[in-house]
Short mmCIF file of C-alpha atoms in Angstrom, two decimals:
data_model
loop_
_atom_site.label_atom_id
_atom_site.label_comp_id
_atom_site.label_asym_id
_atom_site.label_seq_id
_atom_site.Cartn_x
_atom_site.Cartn_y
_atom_site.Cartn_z
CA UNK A 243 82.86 45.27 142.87
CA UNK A 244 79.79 43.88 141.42
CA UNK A 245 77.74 43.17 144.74
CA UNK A 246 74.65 44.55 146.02
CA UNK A 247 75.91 48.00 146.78
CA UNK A 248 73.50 50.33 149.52
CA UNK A 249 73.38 54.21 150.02
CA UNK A 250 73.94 55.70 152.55
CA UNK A 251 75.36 53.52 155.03
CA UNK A 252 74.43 55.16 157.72
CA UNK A 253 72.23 57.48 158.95
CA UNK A 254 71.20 59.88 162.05
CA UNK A 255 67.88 61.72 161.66
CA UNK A 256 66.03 63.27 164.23
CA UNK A 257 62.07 61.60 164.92
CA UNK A 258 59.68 63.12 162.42
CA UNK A 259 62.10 63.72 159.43
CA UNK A 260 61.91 61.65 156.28
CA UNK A 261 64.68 59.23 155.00
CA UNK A 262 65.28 57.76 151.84
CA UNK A 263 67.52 55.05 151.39
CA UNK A 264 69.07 53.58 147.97
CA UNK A 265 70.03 49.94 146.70
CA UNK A 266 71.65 48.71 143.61
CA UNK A 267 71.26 45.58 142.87
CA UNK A 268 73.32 42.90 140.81
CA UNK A 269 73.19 43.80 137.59
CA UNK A 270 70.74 41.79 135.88
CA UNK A 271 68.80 40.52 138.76
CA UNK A 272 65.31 40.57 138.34
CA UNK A 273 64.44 40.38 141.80
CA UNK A 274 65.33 42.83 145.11
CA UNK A 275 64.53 42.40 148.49
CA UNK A 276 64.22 44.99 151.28
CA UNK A 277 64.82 43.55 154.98
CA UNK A 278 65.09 45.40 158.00
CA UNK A 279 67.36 43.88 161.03
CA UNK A 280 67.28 45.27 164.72
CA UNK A 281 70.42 44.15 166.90
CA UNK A 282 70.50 40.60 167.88
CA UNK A 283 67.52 39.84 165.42
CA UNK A 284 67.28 37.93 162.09
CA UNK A 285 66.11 39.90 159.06
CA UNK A 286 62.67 40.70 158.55
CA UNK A 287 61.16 40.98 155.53
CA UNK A 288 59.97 44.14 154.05
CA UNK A 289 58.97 44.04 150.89
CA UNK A 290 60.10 42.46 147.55
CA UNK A 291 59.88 43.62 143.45
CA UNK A 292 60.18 41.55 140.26
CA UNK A 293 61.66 44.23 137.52
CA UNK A 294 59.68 47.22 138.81
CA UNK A 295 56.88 45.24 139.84
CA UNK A 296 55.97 45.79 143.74
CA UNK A 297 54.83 41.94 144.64
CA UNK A 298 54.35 41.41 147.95
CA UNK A 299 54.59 43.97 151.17
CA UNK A 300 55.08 43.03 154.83
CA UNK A 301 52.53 43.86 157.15
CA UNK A 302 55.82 45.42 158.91
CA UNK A 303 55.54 47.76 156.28
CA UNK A 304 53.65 50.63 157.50
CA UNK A 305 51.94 53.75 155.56
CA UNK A 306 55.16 55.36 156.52
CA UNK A 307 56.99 52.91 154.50
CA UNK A 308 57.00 53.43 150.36
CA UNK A 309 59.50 51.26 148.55
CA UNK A 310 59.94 51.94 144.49
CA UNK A 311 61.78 49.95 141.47
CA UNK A 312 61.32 52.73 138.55
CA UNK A 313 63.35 51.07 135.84
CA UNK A 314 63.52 47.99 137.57
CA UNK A 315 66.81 48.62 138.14
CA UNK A 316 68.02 50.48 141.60
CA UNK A 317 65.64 50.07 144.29
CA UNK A 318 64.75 53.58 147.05
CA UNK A 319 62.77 53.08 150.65
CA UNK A 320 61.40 55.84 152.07
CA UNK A 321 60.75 56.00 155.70
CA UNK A 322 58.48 59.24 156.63
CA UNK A 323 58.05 60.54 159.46
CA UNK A 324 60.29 58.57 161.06
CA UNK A 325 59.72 57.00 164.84
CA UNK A 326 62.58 55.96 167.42
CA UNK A 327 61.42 52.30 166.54
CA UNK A 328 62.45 52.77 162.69
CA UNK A 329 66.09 52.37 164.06
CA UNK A 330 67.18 49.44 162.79
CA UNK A 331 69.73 47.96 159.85
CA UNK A 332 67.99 48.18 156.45
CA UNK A 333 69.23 45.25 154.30
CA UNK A 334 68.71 44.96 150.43
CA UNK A 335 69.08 41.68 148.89
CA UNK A 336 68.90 40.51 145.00
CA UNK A 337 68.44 37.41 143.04
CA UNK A 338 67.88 36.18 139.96
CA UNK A 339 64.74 34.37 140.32
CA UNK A 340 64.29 32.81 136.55
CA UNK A 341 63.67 28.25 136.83
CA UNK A 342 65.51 27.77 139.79
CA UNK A 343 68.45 29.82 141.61
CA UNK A 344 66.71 31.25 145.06
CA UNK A 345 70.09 32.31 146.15
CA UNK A 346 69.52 36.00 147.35
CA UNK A 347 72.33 38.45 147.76
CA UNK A 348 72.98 40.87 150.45
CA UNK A 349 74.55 43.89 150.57
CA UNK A 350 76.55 45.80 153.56
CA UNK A 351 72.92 47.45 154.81
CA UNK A 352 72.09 50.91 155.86
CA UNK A 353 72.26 51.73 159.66
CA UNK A 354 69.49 54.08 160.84
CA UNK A 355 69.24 55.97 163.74
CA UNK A 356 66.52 57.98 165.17
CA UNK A 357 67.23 60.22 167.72
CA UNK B 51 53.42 28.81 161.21
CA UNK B 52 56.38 31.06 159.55
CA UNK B 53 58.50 31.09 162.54
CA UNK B 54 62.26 29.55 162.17
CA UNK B 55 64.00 28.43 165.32
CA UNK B 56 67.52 28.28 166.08
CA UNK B 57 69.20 27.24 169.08
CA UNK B 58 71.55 28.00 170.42
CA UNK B 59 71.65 31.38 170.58
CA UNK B 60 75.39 31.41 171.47
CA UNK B 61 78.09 28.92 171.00
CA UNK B 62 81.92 29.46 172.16
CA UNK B 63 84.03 26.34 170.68
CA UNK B 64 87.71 25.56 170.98
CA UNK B 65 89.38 26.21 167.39
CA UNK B 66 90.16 22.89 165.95
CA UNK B 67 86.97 21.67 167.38
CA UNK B 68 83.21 21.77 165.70
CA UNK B 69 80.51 23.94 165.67
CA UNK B 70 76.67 22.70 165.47
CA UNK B 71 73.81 24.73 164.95
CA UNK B 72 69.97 24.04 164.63
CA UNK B 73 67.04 25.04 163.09
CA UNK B 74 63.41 23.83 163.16
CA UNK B 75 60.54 24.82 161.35
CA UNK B 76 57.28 24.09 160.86
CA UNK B 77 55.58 25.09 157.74
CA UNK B 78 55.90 22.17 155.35
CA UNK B 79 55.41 24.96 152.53
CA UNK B 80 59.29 25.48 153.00
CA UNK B 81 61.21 24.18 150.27
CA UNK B 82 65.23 25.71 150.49
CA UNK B 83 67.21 26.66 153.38
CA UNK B 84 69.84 28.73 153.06
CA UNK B 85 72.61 29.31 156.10
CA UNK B 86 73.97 32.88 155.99
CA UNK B 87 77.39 34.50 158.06
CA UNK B 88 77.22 37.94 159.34
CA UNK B 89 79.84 39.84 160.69
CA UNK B 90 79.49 43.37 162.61
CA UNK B 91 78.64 45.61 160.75
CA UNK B 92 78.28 43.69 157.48
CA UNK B 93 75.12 42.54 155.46
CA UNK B 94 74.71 38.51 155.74
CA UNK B 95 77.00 36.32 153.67
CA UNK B 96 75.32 32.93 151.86
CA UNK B 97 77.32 30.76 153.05
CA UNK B 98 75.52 26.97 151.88
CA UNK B 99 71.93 25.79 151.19
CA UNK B 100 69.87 23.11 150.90
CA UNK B 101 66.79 21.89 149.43
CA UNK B 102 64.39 18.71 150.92
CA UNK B 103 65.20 16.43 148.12
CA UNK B 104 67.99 15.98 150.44
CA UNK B 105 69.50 14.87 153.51
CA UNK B 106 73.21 16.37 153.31
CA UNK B 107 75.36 18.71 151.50
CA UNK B 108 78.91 19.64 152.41
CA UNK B 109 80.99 22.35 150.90
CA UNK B 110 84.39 22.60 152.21
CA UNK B 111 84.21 22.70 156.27
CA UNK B 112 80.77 23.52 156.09
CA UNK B 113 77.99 20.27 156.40
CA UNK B 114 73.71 21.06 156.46
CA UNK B 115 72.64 17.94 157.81
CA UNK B 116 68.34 17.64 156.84
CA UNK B 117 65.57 16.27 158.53
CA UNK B 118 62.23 16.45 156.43
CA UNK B 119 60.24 14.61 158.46
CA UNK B 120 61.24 16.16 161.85
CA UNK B 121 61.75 19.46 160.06
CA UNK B 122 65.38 20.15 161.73
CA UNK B 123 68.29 21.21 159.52
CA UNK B 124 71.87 21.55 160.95
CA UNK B 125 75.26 23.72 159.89
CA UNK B 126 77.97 21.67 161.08
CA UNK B 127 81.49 23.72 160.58
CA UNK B 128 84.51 21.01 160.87
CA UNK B 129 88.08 22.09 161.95
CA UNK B 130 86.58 25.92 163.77
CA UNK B 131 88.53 28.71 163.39
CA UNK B 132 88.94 32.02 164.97
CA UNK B 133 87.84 33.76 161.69
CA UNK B 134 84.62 31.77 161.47
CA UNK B 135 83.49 33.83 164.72
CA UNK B 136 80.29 35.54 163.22
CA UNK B 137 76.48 35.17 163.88
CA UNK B 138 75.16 32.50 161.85
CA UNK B 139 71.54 32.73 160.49
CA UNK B 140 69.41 29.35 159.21
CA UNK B 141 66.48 30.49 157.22
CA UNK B 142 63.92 29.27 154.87
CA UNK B 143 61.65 30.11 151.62
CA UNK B 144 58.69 28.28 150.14
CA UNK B 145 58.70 29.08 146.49
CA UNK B 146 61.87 30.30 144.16
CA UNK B 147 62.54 33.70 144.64
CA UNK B 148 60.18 33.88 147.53
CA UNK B 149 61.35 36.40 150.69
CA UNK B 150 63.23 34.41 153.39
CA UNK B 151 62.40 33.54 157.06
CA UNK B 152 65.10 34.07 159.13
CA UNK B 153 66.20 32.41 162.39
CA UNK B 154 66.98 34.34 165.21
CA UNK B 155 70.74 33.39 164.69
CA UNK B 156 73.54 32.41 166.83
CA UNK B 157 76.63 34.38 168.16
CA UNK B 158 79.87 32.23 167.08
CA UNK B 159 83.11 32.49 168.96
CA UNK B 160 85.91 30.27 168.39
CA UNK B 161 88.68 30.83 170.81
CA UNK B 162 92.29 30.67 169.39
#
C-alpha cells in the first residue's frame, strides 16, 4: 500500500502525559498536512511543511503542540501535556504541491483519547 | 471570512434516488474545492474537485455543480446507493498546496 500511512492509530493517555504521533507520507510528496477532527466536525488545520520546512502553524496549535519534518520525509506531532480537549482524530494529509496538483491525501488518522 | 458552509447536515435518500449537497463560502481568495467521503473510522477519501474556471464537472455518478458569483458549489451523486452512506465534506483552498477549509459535512444514508 502506498497511501499516507499514520502511527499509532489509536491512543489512550491519561491528562498530563505526552504523545507523539507519526505520519508517512506518499513517497515523494513534498508537502504534509497535519489536521485534527473532533466527532461530527470537519478537519481543522494544524499545521503544514514543504520538505522539512515548517510553513505555516494554526493558531489551534498551541505551545503544547510541536510538529517536525527532519528529512522531509515522515512527519511526528507531539502533544505535551496533554488536556481532555486534545481528544480528537489527528489526520495527516500529503500532496505534491509542484505547478498545479492541490489534491491532498489522507490517511486512516490517529484516534486520541484523554482520560 | 474562512468559514465553509454546508447544509444539510443530514440527508437520508431512497437508493436509486439522488443526493444534493451544498456549500457556500465567502472568501473570493478560494480558488479549488475539493469534495471528500469519510467513513467511520477512516481518514477522508477525495472523492472530485473543482476549480472556478468552471461551472461543472462530473466523474462517474458524482456531479460539482459551481456558482462563482453566488459562491455555492454542489455534489450531486446520481443513482444513490447504500454503500455511498458516508459523511461527505465540501472544502476549499486559496493557493496550490495551500491547507484546506473544511465544511462541517453531512451524514449520508441511503436506505436499501
Amino acid at each position: 500500500d502506498t497511501g499516507v500511512s499514520q502511527d499509532p492509530r489509536h491512543k489512550i493517555t491519561k491528562r498530563g502525559q505526552n504523545v507523539t504521533f507519526r505520519c508517512d507520507p506518499i513517497s515523494e510528496h513534498n508537502r504534509l498536512y497535519w489536521y485534527r477532527q473532533t466527532l461530527g466536525q470537519g478537519p481543522e488545520f494544524l499545521t503544514y511543511f514543504q520538505n522539512e520546512a515548517q510553513l505555516e502553524k494554526s493558531r489551534l496549535l498551541s505551545d503544547r503542540f510541536s510538529a517536525e519534518r527532519p528529512k522531509g520525509s515522515f512527519s511526528t506531532l507531539e502533544i505535551q501535556r496533554t488536556e481532555q480537549g486534545d481528544s480528537a482524530m489527528y489526520l495527516c494529509a500529503s500532496s505534491l504541491a509542484l505547478w498545479g496538483p492541490y489534491e491532498q491525501y489522507f490517511g486512516p488518522g490517529t484516534r486520541l483519547t484523554v482520560t | 471570512q474562512q468559514q465553509v458552509k454546508q447544509s444539510p447536515q443530514s440527508l437520508i435518500v431512497q437508493k436509486g434516488g439522488i443526493s444534493i449537497i451544498n456549500c457556500a463560502y465567502e472568501n473570493t481568495a478560494f480558488d479549488y474545492f475539493p469534495w471528500y467521503q469519510q467513513f467511520p473510522g477512516k481518514g477522508p477519501a477525495l472523492l472530485i474537485a473543482i476549480r472556478p474556471d468552471v461551472s461543472e464537472k462530473k466523474e462517474g455518478r458524482f456531479t460539482i455543480s459551481f456558482n462563482k458569483s453566488a459562491k455555492q458549489f454542489s455534489l450531486h451523486i446520481m443513482d444513490s446507493q447504500p454503500g455511498d452512506s458516508a459523511t461527505y465534506f465540501c472544502a476549499a483552498s486559496r493557493g496550490y498546496g495551500q491547507n484546506f477549509v473544511f465544511g462541517p459535512g453531512t451524514r449520508l444514508s441511503v436506505l436499501p
